[in-house]
Amino acid sequence: MSATGAVHEGYLPGTPEYRRVVWSLFAAGTATFVLLYSTQALLPDFTRHFGVSSESATLTISLTTLGLGCGLLIAGPLSDVVGRTRLIHLSLLASVLVGLASALAPTGTALLVLRFASGFVLAGLPAVATAYLREELHRSSQASASGLYVGGTAVGAMFSRLLAGAGAEVGGWRWGIGATVALGLVCAVVVRVWLPVSRGFVAVPGNPRALLATTRKALTDRGLLALYAIGGCVLGAMQAPFNMVGFRLTEAPFHLGLGLASPVFLVYPLGTISSAWFGRLADRHGRRAVAPVGAGIAAVGVLVTIPDHLVTLVIGLALVVIGFFAVHGIASGWVPVRAHAGGASASRAASLYLFTYYPGSAVFGTIAGPAWTHGQWPGVVALSLVLLAATAGLTILLRRTPPLVPGQW
């Protein structure tokens, strides 16, 4: 039921509205991740420019993801009141402005403060994206559409590293961040023009009792709790090697510069293919059957990165990307569906999923610094494998968790 009282069963694949929704969210996902990870390829440059350790340099990512997690606690409930599309547009605009300020930061401390603020204002898009897709698209296509949205985040993650690395080669880290902000601005304009206004959204009362009731349901379902934990573990498992790969490639035996090291992130488009393809498999065979496969693929990829050969390193990272986006695409789309079936707020549950997803990245991404310092690449591999083992265990738990609606997953 839409806000006008008319029944909205969701746009079907093949319709112009469906394409506008999917590609707008693809662009929004690209903008989110290009701004979120705009400093990851620049970490070695920060250690030289500011005279800090690798652990301190990773704070430019960890604080951003921490800020995003904090923002999610507000953005989810806020979207239930003000609407999905309005929050998406405001979030993208604010993110571009804060990103520009980050490129102009006068000191390292100011940069860290702005990176936290960048994550906080970015929260509006990921907090509502999957809930928006559940409300606007027909149920038969929701998993595949969520996969394509997640694929947009993969494209953003790739361009973030490539643009930042290329910009840093030209004019230092400020130019690197500025290049990512330019792409974020283009994506924000695309979303503003293409994204259809919500038809399936129904505003909820903004009183504390109603908010508490829907939040309690989102925090007491065993299946949702497992999905939240999966988000934090699987992103941490990918974040660890990708945070440290720049250090590995700029040191022996590779000795590559930032510009030459950045193309390793070209494996990210495989995440777009993976999330969309595994999303279709989930629509066909069920999320419970497909999710564990992604964790296994990522674990194999981590092991393949161990030899000191550039080819095997790239192949291993490619498998990590494929496995990660398979799991994340399925889990993130599963959360609002299960929440809705259980009477919880879909946006609240999506926010809680991302609240563990991004701070999990912040925590484990930061731990990757000491893992590298004390254990070099094998230490990073060990951290990633532990997190993937936890992910696999949670997917097995979900296979044993009964669905809330018979015949669904």
Short mmCIF file of C-alpha atoms in Angstrom, two decimals:
data_model
loop_
_atom_site.label_atom_id
_atom_site.label_comp_id
_atom_site.label_asym_id
_atom_site.label_seq_id
_atom_site.Cartn_x
_atom_site.Cartn_y
_atom_site.Cartn_z
CA MET A 1 0.00 0.00 0.00
CA SER A 2 1.46 3.35 -1.02
CA ALA A 3 1.07 6.65 0.72
CA THR A 4 -1.81 7.50 -1.64
CA GLY A 5 -3.72 4.34 -0.72
CA ALA A 6 -3.15 2.58 -4.05
CA VAL A 7 -1.73 -0.93 -4.03
CA HIS A 8 1.82 -1.01 -5.37
CA GLU A 9 2.97 -4.56 -6.03
CA GLY A 10 6.37 -3.43 -7.31
CA TYR A 11 7.96 -2.74 -10.67
CA LEU A 12 8.63 -5.80 -12.79
CA PRO A 13 11.87 -6.46 -14.70
CA GLY A 14 11.78 -5.05 -18.22
CA THR A 15 9.74 -1.95 -17.36
CA PRO A 16 11.28 1.55 -17.65
CA GLU A 17 10.61 2.21 -13.96
CA TYR A 18 12.43 -0.96 -12.94
CA ARG A 19 15.47 0.06 -14.96
CA ARG A 20 15.46 3.56 -13.46
CA VAL A 21 15.30 2.15 -9.93
CA VAL A 22 18.04 -0.40 -10.46
CA TRP A 23 20.50 1.84 -12.29
CA SER A 24 19.89 4.78 -9.96
CA LEU A 25 20.71 2.59 -6.97
CA PHE A 26 23.70 1.23 -8.88
CA ALA A 27 24.99 4.80 -9.28
CA ALA A 28 24.20 5.58 -5.64
CA GLY A 29 26.14 2.51 -4.50
CA THR A 30 29.06 3.59 -6.68
CA ALA A 31 29.05 7.06 -5.10
CA THR A 32 28.87 5.64 -1.59
CA PHE A 33 31.87 3.37 -1.92
CA VAL A 34 33.99 5.69 -4.03
CA LEU A 35 33.75 8.25 -1.21
CA LEU A 36 33.92 5.72 1.64
CA TYR A 37 37.20 4.14 0.51
CA SER A 38 38.79 7.16 -1.15
CA THR A 39 41.84 6.92 1.15
CA GLN A 40 42.55 3.17 1.02
CA ALA A 41 44.98 3.36 -1.89
CA LEU A 42 46.64 6.39 -0.26
CA LEU A 43 47.69 4.75 3.04
CA PRO A 44 51.40 4.44 2.15
CA ASP A 45 51.35 8.11 1.09
CA PHE A 46 49.83 9.13 4.45
CA THR A 47 52.58 7.29 6.36
CA ARG A 48 55.21 9.30 4.48
CA HIS A 49 53.42 12.67 4.42
CA PHE A 50 52.29 12.73 8.07
CA GLY A 51 55.08 10.56 9.49
CA VAL A 52 52.69 8.03 11.05
CA SER A 53 52.60 4.23 11.30
CA SER A 54 50.55 1.94 9.08
CA GLU A 55 48.16 1.39 12.00
CA SER A 56 47.56 5.15 12.29
CA ALA A 57 47.10 5.52 8.52
CA THR A 58 44.29 2.95 8.52
CA LEU A 59 42.31 5.27 10.80
CA THR A 60 41.35 7.27 7.70
CA ILE A 61 39.24 4.26 6.73
CA SER A 62 38.33 2.90 10.16
CA LEU A 63 36.98 6.23 11.43
CA THR A 64 34.94 6.65 8.26
CA THR A 65 33.31 3.27 8.64
CA LEU A 66 32.80 3.97 12.35
CA GLY A 67 31.10 7.26 11.47
CA LEU A 68 28.94 5.43 8.98
CA GLY A 69 27.89 2.95 11.64
CA CYS A 70 26.90 5.77 14.00
CA GLY A 71 24.97 7.52 11.25
CA LEU A 72 23.05 4.37 10.46
CA LEU A 73 21.47 4.40 13.92
CA ILE A 74 19.85 7.72 13.00
CA ALA A 75 19.32 7.35 9.25
CA GLY A 76 17.23 4.17 9.43
CA PRO A 77 14.56 5.49 11.84
CA LEU A 78 14.65 8.91 10.14
CA SER A 79 13.84 7.40 6.75
CA ASP A 80 10.70 5.77 8.20
CA VAL A 81 9.43 9.28 8.89
CA VAL A 82 10.77 11.54 6.11
CA GLY A 83 10.89 9.01 3.25
CA ARG A 84 13.54 7.02 1.41
CA THR A 85 14.28 9.16 -1.65
CA ARG A 86 14.60 12.43 0.24
CA LEU A 87 17.19 10.94 2.57
CA ILE A 88 19.12 9.39 -0.33
CA HIS A 89 19.46 12.75 -2.10
CA LEU A 90 20.45 14.63 1.05
CA SER A 91 23.02 12.00 1.97
CA LEU A 92 24.74 12.05 -1.42
CA LEU A 93 24.89 15.86 -1.52
CA ALA A 94 26.33 16.13 1.99
CA SER A 95 28.84 13.37 1.25
CA VAL A 96 30.24 15.19 -1.78
CA LEU A 97 30.62 18.43 0.21
CA VAL A 98 32.40 16.73 3.12
CA GLY A 99 34.58 14.80 0.67
CA LEU A 100 35.70 18.06 -0.90
CA ALA A 101 36.52 19.44 2.56
CA SER A 102 38.61 16.30 3.24
CA ALA A 103 40.74 16.97 0.17
CA LEU A 104 41.45 20.44 1.59
CA ALA A 105 42.11 19.33 5.19
CA PRO A 106 44.98 21.43 6.63
CA THR A 107 46.27 18.77 9.09
CA GLY A 108 46.17 15.04 9.68
CA THR A 109 43.87 15.51 12.67
CA ALA A 110 41.45 17.59 10.60
CA LEU A 111 41.49 14.88 7.95
CA LEU A 112 40.52 12.24 10.51
CA VAL A 113 37.66 14.39 11.84
CA LEU A 114 36.36 14.99 8.32
CA ARG A 115 36.65 11.31 7.44
CA PHE A 116 34.46 10.44 10.43
CA ALA A 117 31.98 13.12 9.30
CA SER A 118 32.08 11.73 5.77
CA GLY A 119 31.02 8.31 7.01
CA PHE A 120 28.27 9.81 9.16
CA VAL A 121 26.59 11.68 6.28
CA LEU A 122 27.08 8.75 3.89
CA ALA A 123 24.80 6.62 6.08
CA GLY A 124 21.59 7.87 4.46
CA LEU A 125 22.03 5.81 1.30
CA PRO A 126 23.02 2.35 2.62
CA ALA A 127 20.50 2.66 5.47
CA VAL A 128 17.54 2.72 3.09
CA ALA A 129 18.72 1.22 -0.22
CA THR A 130 17.60 -2.37 0.34
CA ALA A 131 14.40 -1.25 2.07
CA TYR A 132 13.66 0.98 -0.93
CA LEU A 133 14.22 -1.95 -3.29
CA ARG A 134 11.91 -4.17 -1.23
CA GLU A 135 9.15 -1.53 -1.38
CA GLU A 136 9.49 -0.53 -5.04
CA LEU A 137 10.29 -3.78 -6.88
CA HIS A 138 8.27 -6.94 -7.34
CA ARG A 139 9.19 -9.71 -4.89
CA SER A 140 10.35 -12.03 -7.68
CA SER A 141 13.25 -9.73 -8.57
CA GLN A 142 14.35 -8.33 -5.22
CA ALA A 143 17.36 -10.57 -4.58
CA SER A 144 18.83 -10.00 -8.04
CA ALA A 145 18.20 -6.24 -7.82
CA SER A 146 19.89 -6.12 -4.40
CA GLY A 147 22.80 -7.95 -5.97
CA LEU A 148 23.08 -5.32 -8.69
CA TYR A 149 22.97 -2.52 -6.12
CA VAL A 150 25.78 -4.21 -4.22
CA GLY A 151 27.54 -4.51 -7.58
CA GLY A 152 27.47 -0.73 -7.78
CA THR A 153 29.33 -0.59 -4.50
CA ALA A 154 31.96 -2.86 -6.04
CA VAL A 155 32.41 -0.46 -8.95
CA GLY A 156 32.71 2.43 -6.51
CA ALA A 157 35.28 0.56 -4.46
CA MET A 158 37.36 -0.11 -7.58
CA PHE A 159 37.22 3.43 -8.95
CA SER A 160 37.96 4.79 -5.50
CA ARG A 161 41.32 3.04 -5.44
CA LEU A 162 42.14 3.66 -9.10
CA LEU A 163 41.24 7.35 -9.11
CA ALA A 164 42.89 8.01 -5.77
CA GLY A 165 46.07 6.22 -6.81
CA ALA A 166 46.24 8.03 -10.15
CA GLY A 167 45.49 11.40 -8.56
CA ALA A 168 48.16 10.85 -5.91
CA GLU A 169 50.74 10.11 -8.60
CA VAL A 170 49.91 13.47 -10.23
CA GLY A 171 49.59 15.80 -7.25
CA GLY A 172 49.67 13.93 -3.95
CA TRP A 173 46.95 12.65 -1.65
CA ARG A 174 44.78 15.79 -1.94
CA TRP A 175 44.41 15.25 -5.67
CA GLY A 176 43.73 11.59 -5.01
CA ILE A 177 40.77 12.36 -2.74
CA GLY A 178 39.60 15.13 -5.09
CA ALA A 179 39.40 12.71 -8.02
CA THR A 180 37.06 10.43 -6.08
CA VAL A 181 34.87 13.38 -5.06
CA ALA A 182 34.44 14.31 -8.73
CA LEU A 183 33.06 10.86 -9.53
CA GLY A 184 30.83 10.99 -6.45
CA LEU A 185 29.35 14.27 -7.71
CA VAL A 186 28.56 12.78 -11.13
CA CYS A 187 26.80 9.82 -9.51
CA ALA A 188 24.81 12.12 -7.20
CA VAL A 189 23.52 14.06 -10.22
CA VAL A 190 22.53 10.81 -11.96
CA VAL A 191 20.58 9.67 -8.90
CA ARG A 192 18.87 13.04 -8.60
CA VAL A 193 17.64 12.85 -12.20
CA TRP A 194 16.74 9.15 -12.49
CA LEU A 195 15.60 7.83 -9.11
CA PRO A 196 11.78 7.48 -9.03
CA VAL A 197 9.89 8.84 -6.04
CA SER A 198 8.77 6.12 -3.62
CA ARG A 199 5.39 4.53 -4.33
CA GLY A 200 5.51 1.66 -1.86
CA PHE A 201 6.71 3.71 1.11
CA VAL A 202 4.33 4.33 4.01
CA ALA A 203 5.48 6.77 6.69
CA VAL A 204 5.34 5.49 10.26
CA PRO A 205 4.58 7.56 13.36
CA GLY A 206 7.70 9.15 14.79
CA ASN A 207 6.85 8.40 18.43
CA PRO A 208 9.41 6.66 20.67
CA ARG A 209 7.09 3.78 21.60
CA ALA A 210 6.55 2.75 17.97
CA LEU A 211 10.27 3.06 17.22
CA LEU A 212 11.13 0.94 20.26
CA ALA A 213 8.65 -1.78 19.31
CA THR A 214 9.97 -2.19 15.76
CA THR A 215 13.56 -2.04 16.97
CA ARG A 216 12.93 -4.76 19.57
CA LYS A 217 11.64 -7.10 16.86
CA ALA A 218 14.72 -6.42 14.74
CA LEU A 219 16.95 -7.29 17.71
CA THR A 220 15.29 -10.48 18.91
CA ASP A 221 15.02 -12.59 15.75
CA ARG A 222 17.73 -15.26 15.65
CA GLY A 223 17.95 -15.21 11.86
CA LEU A 224 18.43 -11.44 11.73
CA LEU A 225 21.08 -11.54 14.45
CA ALA A 226 23.03 -14.12 12.45
CA LEU A 227 22.77 -11.96 9.32
CA TYR A 228 24.02 -8.91 11.21
CA ALA A 229 27.05 -10.86 12.41
CA ILE A 230 27.72 -12.16 8.90
CA GLY A 231 27.95 -8.58 7.64
CA GLY A 232 30.65 -7.60 10.14
CA CYS A 233 32.69 -10.78 9.68
CA VAL A 234 32.65 -11.00 5.90
CA LEU A 235 33.54 -7.34 5.32
CA GLY A 236 36.33 -7.55 7.89
CA ALA A 237 37.63 -10.66 6.09
CA MET A 238 37.92 -8.71 2.83
CA GLN A 239 39.01 -5.42 4.39
CA ALA A 240 42.07 -6.93 6.06
CA PRO A 241 43.94 -7.98 2.89
CA PHE A 242 42.79 -4.99 0.85
CA ASN A 243 43.91 -2.53 3.54
CA MET A 244 47.38 -4.07 3.63
CA VAL A 245 47.94 -5.02 -0.02
CA GLY A 246 49.25 -1.53 -0.80
CA PHE A 247 52.01 -2.00 1.78
CA ARG A 248 52.82 -5.44 0.42
CA LEU A 249 53.06 -4.21 -3.18
CA THR A 250 55.24 -1.20 -2.35
CA GLU A 251 57.74 -3.33 -0.40
CA ALA A 252 59.93 -6.32 -1.30
CA PRO A 253 59.72 -8.31 -3.49
CA PHE A 254 57.36 -6.17 -5.62
CA HIS A 255 58.58 -2.56 -5.06
CA LEU A 256 55.69 -0.94 -6.95
CA GLY A 257 54.69 2.73 -6.70
CA LEU A 258 51.16 3.76 -5.75
CA GLY A 259 50.18 4.29 -9.36
CA LEU A 260 51.36 0.82 -10.37
CA ALA A 261 49.96 -0.83 -7.23
CA SER A 262 46.45 0.64 -7.64
CA PRO A 263 45.47 -1.46 -10.72
CA VAL A 264 45.24 -4.51 -8.42
CA PHE A 265 41.85 -3.07 -7.47
CA LEU A 266 40.63 -3.76 -11.02
CA VAL A 267 39.39 -7.05 -9.59
CA TYR A 268 36.47 -5.17 -8.03
CA PRO A 269 34.18 -5.32 -11.10
CA LEU A 270 34.08 -9.06 -10.49
CA GLY A 271 32.05 -8.16 -7.41
CA THR A 272 29.42 -6.57 -9.65
CA ILE A 273 29.14 -9.76 -11.68
CA SER A 274 29.28 -11.96 -8.59
CA SER A 275 26.61 -10.14 -6.59
CA ALA A 276 24.20 -10.01 -9.53
CA TRP A 277 24.78 -13.66 -10.52
CA PHE A 278 24.55 -15.03 -6.99
CA GLY A 279 21.46 -12.86 -6.48
CA ARG A 280 19.78 -14.62 -9.40
CA LEU A 281 20.84 -17.98 -7.98
CA ALA A 282 19.30 -16.98 -4.65
CA ASP A 283 16.03 -16.03 -6.36
CA ARG A 284 16.02 -19.47 -7.99
CA HIS A 285 17.43 -21.80 -5.33
CA GLY A 286 17.04 -19.89 -2.08
CA ARG A 287 19.40 -17.74 -0.05
CA ARG A 288 20.06 -20.51 2.46
CA ALA A 289 21.56 -22.78 -0.18
CA VAL A 290 23.69 -20.19 -1.95
CA ALA A 291 25.19 -18.04 0.84
CA PRO A 292 27.72 -20.62 2.18
CA VAL A 293 29.27 -21.01 -1.27
CA GLY A 294 30.47 -17.41 -1.25
CA ALA A 295 32.29 -17.82 2.06
CA GLY A 296 34.09 -20.87 0.70
CA ILE A 297 35.21 -19.06 -2.45
CA ALA A 298 36.60 -16.16 -0.42
CA ALA A 299 38.54 -18.53 1.86
CA VAL A 300 40.16 -20.23 -1.14
CA GLY A 301 41.08 -16.80 -2.50
CA VAL A 302 42.80 -15.74 0.73
CA LEU A 303 44.96 -18.87 0.64
CA VAL A 304 45.90 -18.27 -3.01
CA THR A 305 47.39 -14.85 -2.09
CA ILE A 306 50.10 -16.37 0.10
CA PRO A 307 52.90 -16.96 -2.51
CA ASP A 308 55.05 -13.93 -3.40
CA HIS A 309 53.89 -13.85 -7.01
CA LEU A 310 51.91 -10.98 -8.49
CA VAL A 311 49.72 -13.25 -10.63
CA THR A 312 48.62 -15.49 -7.76
CA LEU A 313 48.10 -12.43 -5.55
CA VAL A 314 45.73 -10.88 -8.09
CA ILE A 315 43.89 -14.18 -8.66
CA GLY A 316 43.49 -14.68 -4.92
CA LEU A 317 42.17 -11.16 -4.39
CA ALA A 318 39.76 -11.69 -7.28
CA LEU A 319 38.36 -14.79 -5.57
CA VAL A 320 38.07 -12.89 -2.30
CA VAL A 321 36.04 -10.20 -4.08
CA ILE A 322 33.78 -12.77 -5.77
CA GLY A 323 33.11 -14.60 -2.52
CA PHE A 324 32.62 -11.47 -0.45
CA PHE A 325 30.12 -9.84 -2.79
CA ALA A 326 28.22 -13.11 -3.13
CA VAL A 327 27.73 -13.30 0.65
CA HIS A 328 27.11 -9.60 1.18
CA GLY A 329 24.69 -9.28 -1.74
CA ILE A 330 22.59 -12.18 -0.45
CA ALA A 331 22.72 -11.20 3.23
CA SER A 332 21.95 -7.50 2.73
CA GLY A 333 18.94 -8.30 0.56
CA TRP A 334 17.78 -11.02 2.95
CA VAL A 335 17.63 -8.71 5.98
CA PRO A 336 14.70 -6.44 4.95
CA VAL A 337 12.73 -9.41 3.60
CA ARG A 338 13.01 -11.37 6.85
CA ALA A 339 12.41 -8.24 8.95
CA HIS A 340 9.21 -7.42 7.05
CA ALA A 341 8.00 -11.01 7.42
CA GLY A 342 8.58 -10.81 11.18
CA GLY A 343 6.83 -7.47 11.66
CA ALA A 344 10.02 -5.45 12.18
CA SER A 345 10.93 -2.26 10.34
CA ALA A 346 12.80 -3.20 7.16
CA SER A 347 14.89 -0.02 7.24
CA ARG A 348 15.67 -0.48 10.95
CA ALA A 349 16.88 -4.03 10.33
CA ALA A 350 18.91 -2.90 7.31
CA SER A 351 20.51 -0.20 9.47
CA LEU A 352 21.36 -2.73 12.17
CA TYR A 353 22.90 -5.03 9.56
CA LEU A 354 25.07 -2.19 8.32
CA PHE A 355 25.79 -1.11 11.90
CA THR A 356 27.67 -4.38 12.38
CA TYR A 357 28.90 -4.45 8.78
CA TYR A 358 30.80 -1.15 8.78
CA PRO A 359 32.07 -1.02 12.37
CA GLY A 360 33.12 -4.63 11.84
CA SER A 361 35.16 -3.35 8.95
CA ALA A 362 36.54 -0.54 11.13
CA VAL A 363 37.59 -2.92 13.90
CA PHE A 364 39.02 -5.71 11.78
CA GLY A 365 40.49 -3.30 9.23
CA THR A 366 42.40 -1.62 12.06
CA ILE A 367 43.50 -4.97 13.53
CA ALA A 368 44.96 -5.74 10.09
CA GLY A 369 47.61 -3.08 10.81
CA PRO A 370 49.16 -4.91 13.79
CA ALA A 371 48.66 -8.22 11.96
CA TRP A 372 50.83 -6.83 9.15
CA THR A 373 53.38 -5.26 11.50
CA HIS A 374 53.91 -8.42 13.54
CA GLY A 375 53.14 -11.17 11.04
CA GLN A 376 53.46 -9.54 7.62
CA TRP A 377 51.18 -11.04 4.96
CA PRO A 378 50.70 -14.44 6.70
CA GLY A 379 49.36 -12.56 9.72
CA VAL A 380 46.82 -10.75 7.53
CA VAL A 381 45.84 -14.05 5.91
CA ALA A 382 45.29 -15.68 9.31
CA LEU A 383 43.01 -12.83 10.42
CA SER A 384 40.95 -13.06 7.24
CA LEU A 385 40.59 -16.84 7.47
CA VAL A 386 39.35 -16.68 11.06
CA LEU A 387 36.65 -14.20 10.03
CA LEU A 388 35.64 -16.31 7.03
CA ALA A 389 35.38 -19.39 9.26
CA ALA A 390 32.99 -17.44 11.49
CA THR A 391 31.02 -16.37 8.39
CA ALA A 392 30.72 -19.95 7.19
CA GLY A 393 29.54 -21.08 10.62
CA LEU A 394 26.83 -18.40 10.65
CA THR A 395 25.60 -19.38 7.19
CA ILE A 396 25.27 -22.96 8.42
CA LEU A 397 23.28 -21.69 11.41
CA LEU A 398 20.95 -19.86 9.03
CA ARG A 399 20.32 -23.09 7.09
CA ARG A 400 18.92 -24.53 10.34
CA THR A 401 16.84 -21.43 11.16
CA PRO A 402 13.20 -21.86 10.06
CA PRO A 403 11.73 -19.23 7.70
CA LEU A 404 9.15 -16.81 9.12
CA VAL A 405 6.90 -17.28 6.09
CA PRO A 406 6.40 -20.86 4.78
CA GLY A 407 7.88 -21.34 1.35
CA GLN A 408 10.26 -18.38 1.68
CA TRP A 409 13.79 -18.06 3.03
#
